[in-house]
Each structure stands twice: as C-alpha cells, then as structure tokens.
Amino acid sequence: SAGRRQRVCWRRFFHRGRRSLTRPPGVSTTGPEMSGCPFPTAQPKAVPGDDGSYAGLLLSPGSLAALVAERTRVAIAAGALHRIDTEQCCADDGGVRFLIRVVSSLRRKAAASSPRGDAARPAVNPFLPPEPELTVGAISRSHLAVLNKFNVLERHLLIVTRDFEDQRNLLGVADFHALYACLAEYPALGFYNGGRIAGASQQHKHLQVVPLPFDGAESGLPMAPLLSGDGPRCPRVPFAHAFGRLPAAVIGQPAQSADVAHALYRLLLADLGIAGELSAAGELQSAPYNLLVAADWMLVVPRCAECWHGISINALAFAGSLFVRDREQLELIRRTGPLSVLQAVAGSGGAAA
C-alpha cells in the first residue's frame, strides 16, 4: 500500500543516513571571506571570486556573530533598524512554557504597511536590493544575510536570495547550505514561512534565523520538551506535523548537514502530502507550511489558516514563541491554551495520529 511504501522509505532514509553520507559532486564549501560589506545595489551579482560554481560559500567560519553585532550598531545609528519594544509574558500548556510577547507597536507597523485611499503605489521589494544599512553581507553566491528591519528578537537575521525567487517556491539545496552555514556560527533556530497563510509578509524568498535561547527563555527552545523520538510524529505534539532528526554523523558539518537536511525536508513534506508543482516561477508548494530547523532536527507544520481570532501565527509559534497586539489577545490565548491555538491553524493529527 502507499502507506506501507511511505514507512519503508522513511526507514530507508535514516538507515542509509547513518551508514553512508556522501556529498553530491560539485558542491563547493570554499570561497572568498564574507566581508560584511553590502553588495553594490547596481550590480547585485558582482561577488568577488564568483566563478559560477554551485552555491559556493562566502561566509568565513566564526565571523557571523561579530558581523551581525557591528551591522546592528551601524543600522541603529542610521535609523534603519527599528527595535520593537515588548512586554513579555508566559503561558504554560501541555508541558511547554510559551513565551507570549505583547507588542503594541505591531498596530503602528500594520497601519504603516496597510494600503491608503490613494494607494495605487506599486509594491516595493525590500530585498531587491536590501537596504545597505541592514545588509550584513554575503553568505554564499546565492544568498545574503540581512537584518530584520522590525525586530522583536535581538540579532534576528534574514537569509535572502540575491535574485528574486517566490516565497512559495520549495527550498532548494542552496537554501539549506546558506541556512546551515549560519546555524554553525552560534546556537540558533532557523525557520521559514511557506506562503502568506503560513505567516509570510514578503513574496521574495527569505529564511530567518534567531539566536537561542529566545530572549527571556529559561533555556533552549520552549517547545523542546515535546519534540521527542525520531519521527515522523512526536507523541506529545497535538497539532499536525512531521518531525525528523539528522544522522549524528553529519552534526557540526554544515555542508553535509545541508545536503542531508534537504533530503529530509522533502521527505517530511511528502509525509504531509505537500508536493512541488512546476510553474514558470519555479517549483511551487502545493500547500502552505511552516518549517523549523535546528542543527540536528527539523519540524514541518502544515497550515490551514493564517490567523486565529485576528492573531497572526507564524513559524516561531510552533517553537513556543507568540506575538500579540494587546493584553486582550494575551488573555484570550491563555484562556484557550496555546496548543489549542496552534491546533486551530495547523489542524489535528499530531499525537493522536
């Protein structure tokens, strides 16, 4: 049966992963050092040493934290980075201490970005090119590191494709190489909002990275107590999901981790019935989803709704971090229970499946 073939395929992936891990030919993990200087806006492809090789990395190992800190200082001084003040609260549910941030300035941000009566202004892509004051530099020949202009979490980094790609496109191997190059720099969580219903606010493809532990978290990731087992289901997670771990042999090796993670990502999507649909814009996802990526595991969550009672839910909610506009929304989540909120936007099929 199809179900039996899926289970066999799942086991084969992990067994093969533990026995033999090979890198596809042509993958380059060397290249000029990441300078921290923004690319020239007139020639976004003009990268020193660009020889057209496959996803060659430009990030010098061990340099990212200092580059982000310096770019943050410059961006704040220039008025380009807008830190969003929050009041941090907690809500316990199902063994998870959720962090809920009351962000009153979300109202101002929404008002600033909402269309006006005169609003026939063309949409502006903030990543093509990104603001020089926010651009940390090159991660690879295909991706840039850019500070999140409206940051709630400190050192919130965007991994942006240099050329336009649709946010609904499935992630490719080059995306994972850029992501794991960053995850190797310091304890962090990568995430991706696959489409508007999954919480994406920009159409240009961008992954995101935030340091761990979250500001205010006692340790690690709030959702960590529920992420147990080898997958594809975590016994205590009540919402629909697919979970997997990377083989121990590749942990700490960004290039090898990226290749294996890409294969795992496609397997998790297939487990949830999410496929790629070929189009002129690329391989578009057949359904919206959120993705969480750590150095050694990955979680994919399908989405059936963008908001719950007017509260926007993105990938970080499934890591245990929620954002609300006022205390009324905070109390609504507390009364309902954060896990029930996540279940409402992702569907059931986790622990009970």
Coordinates of C-alpha atoms in Angstrom, one line a residue, residues 74-348:
V74 CA 25.5 50.9 12.3
A75 CA 21.9 50.3 11.4
I76 CA 20.6 51.7 14.8
A77 CA 22.8 54.7 14.4
A78 CA 21.5 55.3 10.9
G79 CA 17.9 54.9 12.0
A80 CA 17.4 51.9 9.6
L81 CA 16.7 49.3 12.3
H82 CA 13.5 49.6 14.4
R83 CA 13.5 47.6 17.6
I84 CA 10.0 46.8 18.7
D85 CA 9.5 47.0 22.5
T86 CA 7.5 44.3 24.1
E87 CA 6.1 43.2 27.3
Q88 CA 7.0 39.5 27.9
C89 CA 4.6 37.1 29.5
C90 CA 4.3 33.3 29.8
A91 CA 1.6 30.7 29.5
D92 CA 2.0 27.0 30.5
D93 CA 0.3 24.4 28.4
G94 CA 1.0 20.7 27.9
G95 CA 4.5 20.8 29.4
V96 CA 5.6 23.9 27.4
R97 CA 6.2 27.3 28.9
F98 CA 5.1 29.5 25.9
L99 CA 6.6 33.0 25.6
I100 CA 4.0 35.5 24.6
R101 CA 5.1 39.0 23.8
V102 CA 2.7 41.9 23.8
V103 CA 3.8 44.1 21.0
S104 CA 1.7 47.3 21.0
S105 CA 3.8 48.7 18.1
L106 CA 2.5 46.0 15.9
R107 CA -0.5 48.2 15.4
R108 CA 1.7 51.0 14.2
K109 CA 3.6 48.7 11.9
A110 CA 0.3 47.3 10.4
A111 CA -1.0 50.8 10.0
A112 CA 2.2 51.9 8.2
S113 CA 2.0 49.0 5.8
S114 CA -1.7 49.0 5.1
P115 CA -3.0 50.5 1.9
R116 CA -4.3 54.0 2.0
G117 CA -7.1 55.6 0.0
D118 CA -4.6 56.9 -2.6
A119 CA -2.8 53.7 -2.6
A120 CA -2.1 52.7 -6.1
R121 CA 1.6 52.8 -5.2
P122 CA 3.5 49.8 -6.7
A123 CA 4.7 47.3 -4.2
V124 CA 8.3 47.7 -3.3
N125 CA 10.5 44.6 -2.8
P126 CA 12.6 45.4 0.3
F127 CA 15.1 42.7 -0.6
L128 CA 15.9 43.6 -4.2
P129 CA 18.2 45.2 -3.2
P130 CA 18.1 45.2 0.6
E131 CA 18.9 48.4 2.4
P132 CA 22.7 48.8 2.6
E133 CA 22.5 49.8 6.3
L134 CA 20.8 46.4 7.1
T135 CA 22.9 44.2 4.8
V136 CA 25.4 42.2 6.8
G137 CA 27.0 40.7 3.7
A138 CA 27.2 37.5 1.6
I139 CA 26.6 34.1 3.0
S140 CA 27.0 32.4 -0.4
R141 CA 26.9 33.3 -4.0
S142 CA 23.2 32.9 -4.0
H143 CA 22.2 34.3 -0.6
L144 CA 22.7 37.5 1.5
A145 CA 22.4 38.0 5.3
V146 CA 20.2 41.0 6.1
L147 CA 19.0 42.3 9.5
N148 CA 15.2 42.2 10.1
K149 CA 14.2 45.8 9.9
F150 CA 11.4 45.5 12.5
N151 CA 13.0 43.2 15.1
V152 CA 11.4 41.9 18.3
L153 CA 14.2 39.4 18.9
E154 CA 17.8 40.5 19.1
R155 CA 20.1 39.5 16.2
H156 CA 17.1 38.4 14.1
L157 CA 18.7 37.6 10.7
L158 CA 17.1 37.1 7.3
I159 CA 18.7 34.8 4.7
V160 CA 17.6 36.4 1.4
T161 CA 18.1 35.1 -2.2
R162 CA 20.1 37.6 -4.2
D163 CA 17.9 37.1 -7.3
F164 CA 14.1 37.1 -6.9
E165 CA 12.5 33.8 -6.0
D166 CA 8.9 33.4 -4.9
Q167 CA 8.4 32.7 -1.2
R168 CA 6.1 29.8 -2.2
N169 CA 8.9 28.0 -4.0
L170 CA 10.1 24.9 -2.3
L171 CA 13.5 25.3 -0.7
G172 CA 16.5 24.0 -2.7
V173 CA 19.9 22.7 -1.7
A174 CA 21.4 26.2 -2.0
D175 CA 18.9 27.5 0.6
F176 CA 19.9 24.8 3.1
H177 CA 23.6 25.4 2.5
A178 CA 23.1 29.1 3.3
L179 CA 21.0 28.2 6.4
Y180 CA 23.4 25.6 7.9
A181 CA 26.3 28.0 7.3
C182 CA 24.6 30.4 9.7
L183 CA 23.4 27.7 12.1
A184 CA 27.0 26.6 12.5
E185 CA 28.0 30.0 13.8
Y186 CA 26.2 30.1 17.2
P187 CA 23.2 28.4 18.8
A188 CA 20.3 29.4 16.7
L189 CA 17.0 28.3 15.2
G190 CA 16.2 28.6 11.5
F191 CA 12.6 29.0 10.3
Y192 CA 10.6 29.5 7.1
N193 CA 7.1 30.7 6.5
G194 CA 5.9 29.0 3.3
G195 CA 3.4 31.4 1.9
R196 CA 1.0 34.1 3.2
I197 CA -1.2 31.6 5.1
A198 CA 1.9 30.4 6.9
G199 CA 2.7 34.0 8.0
A200 CA 5.0 35.3 5.2
S201 CA 4.8 39.0 4.9
Q202 CA 7.1 39.3 1.8
Q203 CA 6.9 37.5 -1.5
H204 CA 10.7 37.4 -2.0
K205 CA 12.1 34.1 -0.7
H206 CA 13.8 34.5 2.7
L207 CA 14.6 32.2 5.5
Q208 CA 15.1 33.5 9.0
V209 CA 17.5 32.8 11.9
V210 CA 17.1 33.8 15.6
P211 CA 19.6 33.1 18.4
L212 CA 18.9 30.6 21.1
P213 CA 17.8 30.7 23.8
F214 CA 15.0 33.1 23.0
D215 CA 15.1 36.4 25.0
G216 CA 13.6 35.5 28.3
A217 CA 13.5 31.7 27.8
E218 CA 14.9 29.8 30.7
S219 CA 16.9 27.5 28.4
G220 CA 16.9 26.3 24.8
L221 CA 13.6 26.2 22.9
P222 CA 10.2 26.4 24.7
M223 CA 8.8 23.6 22.5
A224 CA 11.7 21.3 23.1
P225 CA 10.0 19.1 25.8
L226 CA 7.5 17.9 23.2
L227 CA 10.0 17.2 20.4
S228 CA 10.9 13.6 21.2
G229 CA 11.5 10.5 19.2
D230 CA 12.9 10.1 15.7
G231 CA 9.7 11.0 13.8
P232 CA 7.8 11.4 11.8
R233 CA 5.4 12.0 14.8
C234 CA 6.2 13.4 18.2
P235 CA 3.9 11.5 20.7
R236 CA 3.0 14.7 22.7
V237 CA 2.6 17.2 19.9
P238 CA -1.2 17.6 19.3
F239 CA -1.1 19.6 16.0
A240 CA -0.4 18.2 12.5
H241 CA 3.3 17.9 11.9
A242 CA 6.2 15.9 10.5
F243 CA 9.4 15.7 12.5
G244 CA 12.8 14.2 11.8
R245 CA 16.4 14.1 13.1
L246 CA 19.6 14.4 11.2
P247 CA 22.1 11.5 11.5
A248 CA 24.7 12.1 14.2
A249 CA 27.5 11.6 11.6
V250 CA 26.7 15.0 10.0
I251 CA 26.0 17.2 13.0
G252 CA 28.5 20.0 13.1
Q253 CA 29.4 19.7 9.5
P254 CA 27.4 22.4 7.7
A255 CA 27.9 21.2 4.1
Q256 CA 27.0 17.6 4.8
S257 CA 24.2 18.6 7.1
A258 CA 22.7 20.8 4.4
D259 CA 22.6 18.0 1.8
V260 CA 21.0 15.6 4.2
A261 CA 18.6 18.2 5.6
H262 CA 17.3 19.0 2.1
A263 CA 16.5 15.3 1.5
L264 CA 14.8 15.1 5.0
Y265 CA 12.8 18.3 4.2
R266 CA 11.4 16.8 1.0
L267 CA 10.6 13.6 2.8
L268 CA 8.7 15.4 5.6
L269 CA 6.8 17.5 3.1
A270 CA 5.8 14.3 1.2
D271 CA 4.7 12.7 4.5
L272 CA 2.3 15.6 4.9
G273 CA 1.1 15.4 1.3
I274 CA 2.8 18.6 0.3
A275 CA 4.4 18.4 -3.2
G276 CA 6.1 20.7 -5.7
E277 CA 4.1 22.0 -8.6
L278 CA 6.2 23.1 -11.6
S279 CA 5.5 26.5 -12.9
A280 CA 7.2 29.4 -14.7
A281 CA 8.1 30.8 -11.3
G282 CA 9.8 27.5 -10.2
E283 CA 8.6 24.5 -8.1
L284 CA 5.7 26.0 -6.1
Q285 CA 4.5 24.4 -2.9
S286 CA 1.1 22.7 -3.2
A287 CA 0.1 23.9 0.2
P288 CA 1.3 26.4 2.9
Y289 CA 3.5 25.2 5.7
N290 CA 6.0 26.3 8.4
L291 CA 9.4 24.9 8.8
L292 CA 11.7 24.9 11.9
V293 CA 15.3 23.9 11.5
A294 CA 17.8 23.2 14.3
A295 CA 21.4 21.9 13.9
D296 CA 20.1 18.3 14.5
W297 CA 16.3 18.2 13.8
M298 CA 13.6 19.6 11.6
L299 CA 9.8 20.2 12.1
V300 CA 7.3 20.8 9.3
V301 CA 3.8 22.0 10.2
P302 CA 1.0 22.3 7.5
R303 CA -1.2 25.4 7.7
C304 CA -5.0 25.6 7.2
A305 CA -5.4 29.2 8.5
E306 CA -3.2 32.3 8.7
C307 CA -4.8 33.8 11.9
W308 CA -6.6 32.8 15.0
H309 CA -9.1 35.4 16.2
G310 CA -7.1 38.1 14.5
I311 CA -3.8 36.9 15.9
S312 CA -1.2 36.2 13.2
I313 CA 0.6 32.9 13.7
N314 CA 4.0 32.2 12.1
A315 CA 6.7 29.5 12.4
L316 CA 8.0 30.8 15.7
A317 CA 4.7 30.0 17.4
F318 CA 5.4 26.3 16.8
A319 CA 8.7 26.8 18.6
G320 CA 6.8 28.2 21.6
S321 CA 7.0 32.0 20.9
L322 CA 3.9 34.0 20.2
F323 CA 3.3 37.7 19.5
V324 CA 0.1 39.6 20.3
R325 CA -1.1 43.2 19.9
D326 CA -2.6 43.8 23.3
R327 CA -3.4 42.2 26.7
E328 CA -6.9 41.2 25.4
Q329 CA -5.3 38.9 22.9
L330 CA -2.9 37.6 25.5
E331 CA -5.7 36.7 27.9
L332 CA -7.6 35.0 25.0
I333 CA -4.6 32.8 24.3
R334 CA -4.2 32.0 28.0
R335 CA -7.9 31.0 28.4
T336 CA -7.9 28.8 25.2
G337 CA -4.4 27.3 25.7
P338 CA -1.6 28.0 23.2
L339 CA -1.5 24.4 22.0
S340 CA -5.2 24.6 21.1
V341 CA -4.4 27.8 19.2
L342 CA -1.7 26.0 17.2
Q343 CA -4.0 23.1 16.5
A344 CA -6.6 25.5 15.1
V345 CA -4.3 26.9 12.5
A346 CA -2.4 23.7 11.7
G347 CA -5.1 21.0 12.1
S348 CA -5.1 17.9 14.3

